[in-house]
Coordinates of C-alpha atoms in Angstrom, one line a residue:
M1 CA -45.5 52.5 105.5
T2 CA -49.2 52.9 105.2
L3 CA -49.7 49.3 103.8
C4 CA -47.5 48.0 106.7
F5 CA -49.7 50.0 109.2
Q6 CA -52.8 48.6 107.6
G7 CA -51.5 45.0 107.8
K8 CA -51.6 44.5 104.1
V9 CA -47.8 44.1 103.9
E10 CA -45.3 42.7 106.5
G11 CA -42.6 45.3 106.5
W12 CA -39.4 45.4 108.6
T13 CA -36.9 48.1 109.1
L14 CA -33.1 47.1 109.3
S15 CA -31.4 47.8 112.6
N16 CA -28.4 49.3 110.9
S17 CA -30.7 51.8 109.2
I18 CA -32.0 53.3 112.5
P19 CA -29.2 55.8 112.9
S20 CA -29.6 57.3 109.5
L21 CA -33.3 57.4 109.7
Y22 CA -33.0 59.1 113.1
A23 CA -30.5 61.6 111.7
E24 CA -32.8 62.5 108.8
L25 CA -35.8 62.9 110.9
S26 CA -34.1 65.0 113.5
E27 CA -33.1 67.5 110.9
T28 CA -36.7 68.0 109.9
I29 CA -38.8 67.5 113.1
G30 CA -36.3 67.6 115.9
A31 CA -34.6 64.9 117.9
H32 CA -37.5 64.4 120.5
E33 CA -40.2 64.1 117.8
A34 CA -37.8 61.9 115.8
S35 CA -37.4 59.5 118.7
H36 CA -41.2 59.5 119.2
K37 CA -41.9 58.7 115.4
L38 CA -39.4 56.0 115.3
K39 CA -40.7 54.2 118.3
E40 CA -44.2 54.4 116.8
A41 CA -43.0 53.0 113.4
L42 CA -41.3 50.1 115.2
D43 CA -44.7 48.9 116.4
F44 CA -45.5 47.9 112.8
L45 CA -42.1 47.9 111.2
P46 CA -40.1 45.9 113.7
A47 CA -36.3 46.0 113.3
L48 CA -34.3 43.1 112.1
P49 CA -30.9 42.8 113.9
L50 CA -27.5 42.9 112.5
N51 CA -25.8 39.7 113.3
E52 CA -22.3 38.1 113.1
E53 CA -23.4 35.5 110.5
A54 CA -24.5 38.4 108.1
I55 CA -21.3 40.3 108.7
R56 CA -19.0 37.3 108.0
L57 CA -20.9 36.4 104.8
I58 CA -20.6 40.1 103.5
L59 CA -16.9 40.2 104.3
D60 CA -16.3 37.1 102.3
Q61 CA -18.2 38.3 99.2
I62 CA -18.6 42.1 99.2
E63 CA -18.4 43.3 95.6
P64 CA -15.9 46.0 94.5
G65 CA -17.4 49.5 94.8
A66 CA -20.3 48.4 96.9
L67 CA -21.0 50.2 100.2
I68 CA -20.7 47.7 103.1
Q69 CA -23.8 49.1 104.8
D70 CA -25.8 48.4 101.7
S71 CA -24.4 45.0 101.5
L72 CA -25.3 44.3 105.0
R73 CA -28.8 45.4 104.6
L74 CA -29.3 43.1 101.5
Q75 CA -27.7 40.2 103.3
I76 CA -30.1 40.6 106.3
C77 CA -33.0 40.7 103.9
E78 CA -31.8 37.5 102.2
Q79 CA -31.2 35.8 105.5
F80 CA -34.8 36.5 106.8
G81 CA -36.3 35.5 103.6
L82 CA -37.7 39.0 102.7
D83 CA -38.9 39.5 99.1
Y84 CA -38.0 43.2 98.7
F85 CA -35.6 45.8 99.8
V86 CA -37.4 49.1 99.3
T87 CA -35.2 52.2 99.1
E88 CA -34.9 55.5 97.3
G89 CA -31.4 54.4 96.3
A90 CA -32.6 51.3 94.5
D91 CA -30.9 52.0 91.1
R92 CA -27.6 52.8 92.7
I93 CA -27.6 49.8 94.9
S94 CA -28.8 47.4 92.2
A95 CA -25.8 48.6 90.0
Q96 CA -23.4 48.0 92.8
H97 CA -24.7 44.4 93.6
N98 CA -25.4 43.1 90.0
R99 CA -24.0 39.7 90.8
G100 CA -25.4 38.8 94.3
F101 CA -28.6 38.8 96.2
K102 CA -30.8 37.5 93.4
S103 CA -33.6 36.4 95.8
V104 CA -34.1 40.0 97.0
G105 CA -35.8 42.6 94.8
I106 CA -34.2 46.0 95.1
V107 CA -36.9 48.5 94.2
N108 CA -37.9 52.1 95.1
P109 CA -41.2 52.9 96.8
A110 CA -43.1 53.7 93.5
T111 CA -42.0 50.4 92.0
F112 CA -43.0 48.5 95.0
L113 CA -46.5 50.0 95.1
S114 CA -46.9 48.9 91.5
I115 CA -45.8 45.4 92.3
F116 CA -48.2 45.3 95.3
R117 CA -51.1 46.4 93.2
E118 CA -50.3 43.8 90.6
A119 CA -49.9 41.1 93.1
S120 CA -53.2 42.0 94.7
Q121 CA -55.0 41.1 91.4
K122 CA -53.4 37.7 91.0
P123 CA -55.5 34.7 91.8
I124 CA -54.8 32.8 95.0
K125 CA -53.0 29.4 94.4
K126 CA -52.0 28.2 97.9
V127 CA -53.9 28.3 101.2
P128 CA -52.0 26.5 104.0
L129 CA -53.9 24.8 106.8
L130 CA -51.7 26.7 109.3
D131 CA -49.0 29.3 109.0
T132 CA -47.0 29.2 112.2
K133 CA -44.9 32.1 110.9
A134 CA -47.9 34.5 110.3
A135 CA -47.4 36.2 113.7
Y136 CA -43.6 36.4 113.5
H137 CA -43.8 39.9 112.4
Q138 CA -45.5 41.0 115.7
I139 CA -43.3 38.9 118.0
Y140 CA -39.9 38.5 116.4
N141 CA -38.0 40.9 118.4
R142 CA -39.8 40.0 121.7
I143 CA -38.9 36.3 121.0
H144 CA -35.3 37.2 120.0
G145 CA -34.9 39.0 123.3
A146 CA -36.5 36.2 125.3
I147 CA -34.1 33.6 123.8
N148 CA -31.1 35.8 124.4
R149 CA -32.3 36.3 128.1
V150 CA -32.4 32.6 128.7
V151 CA -29.1 31.9 126.9
L152 CA -27.3 34.5 128.9
S153 CA -28.9 33.4 132.2
G154 CA -27.5 29.8 131.8
K155 CA -30.6 28.4 133.3
F156 CA -32.6 26.1 130.8
I157 CA -34.9 23.9 133.1
L158 CA -37.6 25.3 135.1
G159 CA -36.3 28.4 137.0
K160 CA -37.5 32.0 136.8
E161 CA -38.9 31.9 133.2
V162 CA -41.2 28.9 134.0
K163 CA -42.3 30.5 137.3
E164 CA -43.2 33.7 135.7
L165 CA -45.1 31.9 132.9
E166 CA -47.0 29.8 135.6
E167 CA -48.0 32.9 137.4
A168 CA -49.2 34.6 134.3
L169 CA -51.3 31.6 133.1
A170 CA -52.8 31.0 136.5
S171 CA -54.1 34.5 136.3
Y172 CA -55.2 34.1 132.7
C173 CA -57.0 30.9 133.3
H174 CA -58.5 32.1 136.6
C175 CA -57.0 29.4 138.6
R176 CA -55.0 29.3 142.0
Y177 CA -52.1 27.2 140.5
A178 CA -50.5 26.5 137.1
I179 CA -47.6 24.1 136.7
G180 CA -45.5 24.1 133.6
L181 CA -44.8 20.6 132.0
S182 CA -43.1 19.0 129.1
S183 CA -46.2 18.6 126.9
G184 CA -50.0 18.5 126.9
T185 CA -49.8 14.6 126.9
D186 CA -47.7 14.7 130.0
A187 CA -50.1 17.1 131.6
L188 CA -52.9 14.5 131.1
L189 CA -50.6 11.7 132.4
V190 CA -49.5 13.6 135.4
A191 CA -53.0 14.6 136.2
L192 CA -53.9 10.9 136.4
M193 CA -50.8 10.2 138.4
A194 CA -51.7 12.9 140.9
S195 CA -55.3 11.5 141.1
K196 CA -53.6 8.2 142.1
I197 CA -55.2 6.1 139.2
K198 CA -54.2 2.6 139.6
P199 CA -54.0 -0.5 137.2
G200 CA -57.4 -1.9 136.6
E201 CA -59.2 1.3 137.5
I202 CA -61.5 3.0 134.9
V203 CA -61.5 6.4 133.5
A204 CA -64.4 7.6 131.4
T205 CA -63.6 9.7 128.3
T206 CA -64.5 10.3 124.6
P207 CA -63.5 8.1 121.8
Y208 CA -63.3 11.1 119.5
S209 CA -60.2 12.9 120.4
F210 CA -56.4 13.0 119.9
F211 CA -54.8 9.7 120.9
A212 CA -53.3 11.1 124.0
T213 CA -56.6 11.4 125.8
A214 CA -57.0 7.7 126.1
G215 CA -53.3 6.7 125.7
V216 CA -52.4 8.2 129.1
I217 CA -55.1 6.1 130.7
A218 CA -53.8 2.9 129.3
R219 CA -50.1 3.8 130.1
L220 CA -51.0 3.6 133.8
G221 CA -52.6 0.3 133.4
A222 CA -56.1 1.8 133.8
R223 CA -59.0 1.1 131.4
P224 CA -60.7 3.8 129.2
L225 CA -64.4 3.8 129.4
F226 CA -65.5 5.3 126.1
V227 CA -68.7 7.5 125.9
D228 CA -70.1 8.8 122.6
I229 CA -70.1 12.4 121.7
D230 CA -72.8 15.1 121.1
R231 CA -73.4 15.4 117.4
E232 CA -73.2 19.2 117.2
T233 CA -70.3 20.1 119.6
Y234 CA -68.2 16.8 119.1
N235 CA -67.8 16.8 122.9
I236 CA -68.6 14.0 125.3
D237 CA -72.4 13.8 125.7
P238 CA -73.3 14.2 129.5
I239 CA -76.6 12.1 129.0
K240 CA -74.6 9.2 127.5
L241 CA -72.0 9.5 130.2
K242 CA -74.7 9.2 132.9
E243 CA -76.2 6.2 131.0
A244 CA -72.8 4.5 130.7
L245 CA -72.1 4.8 134.4
M246 CA -75.6 3.4 135.3
K247 CA -75.0 0.5 133.0
L248 CA -72.0 -0.6 134.9
Q249 CA -72.1 -3.5 137.4
P250 CA -71.4 -2.4 141.0
L251 CA -68.0 -3.8 141.0
D252 CA -66.9 -1.9 137.8
L253 CA -68.8 1.1 139.0
S254 CA -66.5 1.2 142.0
K255 CA -63.5 1.1 139.8
V256 CA -64.4 4.3 138.0
K257 CA -62.2 7.1 139.4
A258 CA -62.1 9.8 136.9
I259 CA -63.6 11.6 133.8
I260 CA -61.7 13.3 131.1
P261 CA -64.0 15.6 129.0
V262 CA -62.2 17.1 126.0
H263 CA -62.9 20.7 124.9
L264 CA -62.6 19.7 121.3
F265 CA -61.6 22.1 118.6
G266 CA -61.6 25.0 121.1
Q267 CA -65.2 24.6 122.4
C268 CA -65.9 23.7 126.0
A269 CA -67.7 20.5 126.9
D270 CA -71.0 20.8 128.8
L271 CA -69.3 20.7 132.3
E272 CA -72.2 21.4 134.6
P273 CA -73.9 17.9 134.3
I274 CA -70.5 16.3 134.1
L275 CA -69.4 17.9 137.4
S276 CA -72.8 16.9 139.0
L277 CA -72.1 13.3 138.0
A278 CA -68.6 13.5 139.2
D279 CA -69.8 14.8 142.5
Q280 CA -72.4 12.0 142.8
Y281 CA -69.9 9.3 142.1
Q282 CA -66.9 11.0 143.7
L283 CA -64.8 11.2 140.6
A284 CA -61.9 13.5 139.5
V285 CA -62.7 15.7 136.5
I286 CA -59.6 16.2 134.4
E287 CA -60.3 18.8 131.6
D288 CA -58.5 18.1 128.4
A289 CA -58.2 21.7 127.4
A290 CA -55.2 21.1 125.0
Q291 CA -57.1 22.9 122.2
A292 CA -59.1 25.4 124.3
I293 CA -57.0 28.0 126.2
G294 CA -59.3 31.1 126.6
A295 CA -62.4 29.2 125.8
R296 CA -65.5 29.6 128.1
D297 CA -68.4 27.3 128.9
K298 CA -72.1 28.4 129.0
T299 CA -71.6 29.6 132.6
G300 CA -68.8 32.0 131.6
H301 CA -66.1 29.9 133.3
L302 CA -62.8 29.4 131.5
A303 CA -61.6 26.1 130.2
G304 CA -59.3 24.4 132.8
S305 CA -60.9 26.3 135.8
L306 CA -63.8 24.2 136.8
G307 CA -62.6 20.6 137.0
T308 CA -60.2 19.0 139.4
M309 CA -57.4 19.8 137.0
G310 CA -57.0 21.3 133.6
C311 CA -54.5 20.2 131.0
F312 CA -53.1 22.4 128.2
S313 CA -50.8 22.0 125.3
F314 CA -48.5 24.5 123.8
F315 CA -47.7 22.4 120.7
P316 CA -46.9 24.9 117.8
S317 CA -50.2 24.4 116.1
K318 CA -52.2 25.5 119.2
N319 CA -53.6 29.0 119.7
L320 CA -50.8 29.7 122.1
G321 CA -48.0 27.6 120.6
G322 CA -44.4 27.3 121.7
F323 CA -41.4 26.6 119.4
G324 CA -41.6 22.9 120.5
D325 CA -43.3 20.7 123.0
S326 CA -44.6 22.0 126.3
G327 CA -47.8 21.9 128.4
L328 CA -49.5 23.2 131.6
L329 CA -51.6 21.8 134.4
T330 CA -54.1 24.1 136.3
T331 CA -55.8 23.4 139.5
N332 CA -57.3 25.2 142.5
N333 CA -56.3 22.4 144.9
G334 CA -53.1 23.1 146.8
E335 CA -52.3 19.6 147.5
L336 CA -52.7 18.5 144.0
A337 CA -50.4 21.3 142.8
E338 CA -47.7 20.2 145.2
S339 CA -48.0 16.7 144.0
V340 CA -47.8 17.7 140.3
E341 CA -44.7 19.8 141.1
M342 CA -43.1 16.8 142.6
L343 CA -44.2 14.3 139.9
R344 CA -42.6 16.5 137.2
T345 CA -39.2 16.1 138.9
H346 CA -39.3 12.4 139.5
G347 CA -41.4 12.7 142.6
A348 CA -38.9 14.8 144.5
K349 CA -39.6 18.1 146.3
Q350 CA -36.0 18.3 147.6
K351 CA -33.3 17.3 145.1
Y352 CA -32.4 13.6 145.4
Y353 CA -35.1 12.9 148.0
H354 CA -38.1 11.2 146.3
R355 CA -41.5 11.0 148.0
L356 CA -43.3 9.8 144.8
I357 CA -42.5 7.9 141.7
G358 CA -42.8 10.5 139.0
G359 CA -40.9 11.3 135.9
N360 CA -39.1 14.0 133.8
F361 CA -42.0 16.2 133.0
R362 CA -40.3 19.6 133.3
M363 CA -40.9 22.6 131.1
D364 CA -37.9 24.0 129.4
A365 CA -37.0 27.7 130.3
L366 CA -36.8 28.5 126.6
Q367 CA -40.3 27.4 125.9
A368 CA -41.6 29.2 128.9
A369 CA -39.9 32.4 127.8
I370 CA -41.2 32.3 124.3
I371 CA -44.7 31.4 125.4
K372 CA -44.7 34.2 128.0
E373 CA -43.8 36.7 125.2
K374 CA -46.7 35.4 123.0
L375 CA -49.3 35.4 125.8
P376 CA -50.1 39.2 125.5
F377 CA -51.1 38.6 121.9
L378 CA -53.4 35.5 122.6
D379 CA -56.7 37.4 122.9
E380 CA -56.0 39.3 119.7
W381 CA -55.2 36.1 117.8
T382 CA -58.3 34.4 119.3
R383 CA -60.4 37.3 118.1
M384 CA -58.9 36.9 114.7
R385 CA -59.7 33.2 114.5
Q386 CA -63.3 34.0 115.7
E387 CA -63.6 36.7 112.9
N388 CA -62.4 34.2 110.4
A389 CA -65.0 31.6 111.6
R390 CA -67.8 34.2 111.3
F391 CA -66.6 35.1 107.8
Y392 CA -66.7 31.5 106.8
S393 CA -70.1 30.8 108.3
T394 CA -71.7 33.9 106.7
G395 CA -70.0 33.2 103.4
F396 CA -71.2 29.6 103.3
K397 CA -74.7 30.7 104.0
E398 CA -74.6 33.3 101.2
L399 CA -73.4 30.6 98.8
N400 CA -76.3 28.4 100.0
L401 CA -73.7 25.8 101.2
D402 CA -75.2 25.5 104.7
H403 CA -77.7 23.1 103.3
V404 CA -74.9 20.9 101.8
I405 CA -72.3 21.1 104.6
S406 CA -72.8 21.4 108.3
L407 CA -71.2 24.4 109.9
P408 CA -69.8 24.6 113.5
K409 CA -72.5 25.2 116.1
T410 CA -71.8 27.1 119.4
P411 CA -74.3 26.7 122.2
A412 CA -75.6 30.0 123.7
G413 CA -73.1 31.6 126.1
V414 CA -70.2 29.4 124.9
V415 CA -67.0 31.2 123.8
H416 CA -65.4 29.1 121.0
I417 CA -61.8 29.9 120.3
F418 CA -61.6 28.0 117.1
N419 CA -58.4 26.1 117.3
Q420 CA -60.0 24.4 114.3
Y421 CA -62.9 25.3 112.1
V422 CA -64.6 22.0 111.3
I423 CA -67.4 21.3 108.9
R424 CA -69.3 18.1 108.2
A425 CA -69.1 17.3 104.5
P426 CA -70.7 14.7 102.1
K427 CA -68.1 13.0 100.1
R428 CA -65.5 14.3 102.5
D429 CA -62.5 12.4 101.2
A430 CA -63.2 13.4 97.6
L431 CA -63.7 17.1 98.7
K432 CA -60.4 17.0 100.5
A433 CA -58.6 15.6 97.5
F434 CA -60.3 18.3 95.3
L435 CA -59.2 21.0 97.6
S436 CA -55.7 19.7 97.7
Q437 CA -55.6 19.9 93.9
K438 CA -56.6 23.6 94.3
G439 CA -53.7 24.2 96.7
I440 CA -56.0 24.3 99.8
D441 CA -54.7 22.4 102.8
T442 CA -57.2 20.7 105.1
E443 CA -57.0 18.0 107.8
I444 CA -59.2 15.3 109.2
Y445 CA -59.5 15.3 113.0
Y446 CA -59.8 12.4 113.5
P447 CA -60.1 9.6 110.8
I448 CA -60.3 6.6 113.2
P449 CA -62.1 6.8 116.6
L450 CA -60.1 5.6 119.6
H451 CA -62.2 2.6 120.2
L452 CA -61.4 1.3 116.8
Q453 CA -57.6 1.9 117.1
E454 CA -55.7 -1.3 116.9
C455 CA -53.9 -0.9 120.2
F456 CA -57.4 -0.7 122.0
A457 CA -58.7 -3.9 120.5
Y458 CA -58.3 -5.6 123.9
L459 CA -61.1 -3.4 125.3
G460 CA -63.6 -5.3 123.1
Y461 CA -65.2 -2.3 121.4
K462 CA -66.5 -2.8 117.8
M463 CA -67.8 -0.8 114.9
G464 CA -71.3 0.6 115.8
D465 CA -70.7 1.0 119.5
F466 CA -70.3 4.9 119.2
P467 CA -72.2 5.9 116.1
E468 CA -71.7 9.7 116.5
S469 CA -68.0 9.3 116.8
E470 CA -67.8 7.0 114.0
Q471 CA -69.9 9.2 111.7
A472 CA -68.0 12.3 112.6
S473 CA -64.7 10.5 111.7
Q474 CA -66.2 10.0 108.2
E475 CA -67.6 13.4 107.6
T476 CA -65.5 16.1 109.5
L477 CA -63.0 18.3 107.8
A478 CA -61.0 21.1 109.2
L479 CA -60.5 24.3 107.2
P480 CA -57.8 26.9 107.5
V481 CA -58.8 29.4 110.2
Y482 CA -55.4 30.8 111.6
P483 CA -54.7 34.5 112.3
G484 CA -53.2 35.9 109.1
L485 CA -55.6 34.1 106.9
T486 CA -57.0 36.7 104.5
Q487 CA -60.6 37.2 103.5
A488 CA -59.5 36.6 99.8
M489 CA -58.1 33.3 100.9
Q490 CA -61.2 32.3 102.7
E491 CA -63.3 33.3 99.7
Y492 CA -61.1 31.1 97.5
V493 CA -61.7 28.2 100.0
M494 CA -65.4 28.8 100.0
K495 CA -65.8 29.1 96.2
S496 CA -63.7 26.0 95.7
I497 CA -66.0 24.0 98.0
K498 CA -68.9 25.4 96.0
A499 CA -67.3 24.3 92.8
F500 CA -66.9 20.8 94.1
Y501 CA -70.5 20.3 95.0
S502 CA -71.6 22.0 91.8
G503 CA -69.6 19.6 89.7
Q504 CA -67.1 22.1 88.5
K505 CA -63.7 20.3 88.2
D506 CA -61.5 23.1 86.9

């Protein structure tokens, strides 16, 4: 239990073991204290539920002489992919189940401690870029309850779950309104629709971002005006934005209607000068905060709270990820909020009466319920990402690698939430291949800038137009930084990078 409490082992208790645990504790410390201790234990030893599937499987294959309660416990362990069933009765249970449950080790506490110590000494062989299951131990029962709640309600689109999430996220993002949508991409699209962007009009944005940032502009028949990035933050450069606007002929300048700054990798763009330009030219500012929930700019404002609208993604890889696609739009403008709510339901405020031409951009109740249960953990998970980022940066400097690779840089006052920890690396592609051979997953965000994508050839951009974006696409590499990543894993990553640049190939 101590290892579980310290977070060194992910341990579970089995729901059908609770009655016997309670009875044993009650005999020694009394019923009231037993209840208190069990509730405390469930905080770091959550209970796995008994379910019909496990019962049916056991009834089909229970071995002669085996106790059904032991068989059920082992079946649940196997069903949930647990490695060990730790019990004082290990010898007895192993003897009774000598034919089944080969994937689950049946061990007593002393044997498990020995296994743990031995495993702790083994070299690391695999580091995933992201482990979406790393937090399941914390949230499983909350999520299980949320899904049951939605299923039993019979209401799967919008409804109470979505409304409650919207209220919680409006508060979290320091905005008056938050509207749940079907994806982060659709949030950007709906933001442009609510801004009444028309075919032939122009929206300024960065060429160094996920495709959706510019794709939604083109989908409406508008034209992306790409502006190069700041070398250190990878976000749109306000000085270059001003220059790009000033270079436009009066007719084209009159067509510019919005700016989409992207808060890339979890770090806010420099919004103050962008907002000033937007005010000067009367432009909407649509914050692409897909990777940046909880990030703050240098003035202390949260991502999505300063622009005309903010757009968030709950794709599973995000810091606050759902179990599928969903997104959010934030705003402080009541009229825009009303328009967005209509646009997400085919432009209707009242069913079958359509004031606008919208689409099906609604959030599912299941996604809302899941995200709502995860939200209380977001700040803790963000802190863990930030700690992992600091550990990397300190470690790379101690290994004298900061003179070889470029580490993430965060301007004073900015709160970076590290959806990605991105380095610049010489021989990037070779390094990526080397790390892959070592079992270390990395990713390139993004290998081709948007202005060089085939589908945007009609815009007339060419190689050399945006040198910072083009260079970043050739040098950047994202390393694992997720909550649940251990320091031993990070040390393995750093030492492997050191080995690559030292010419050590084994």
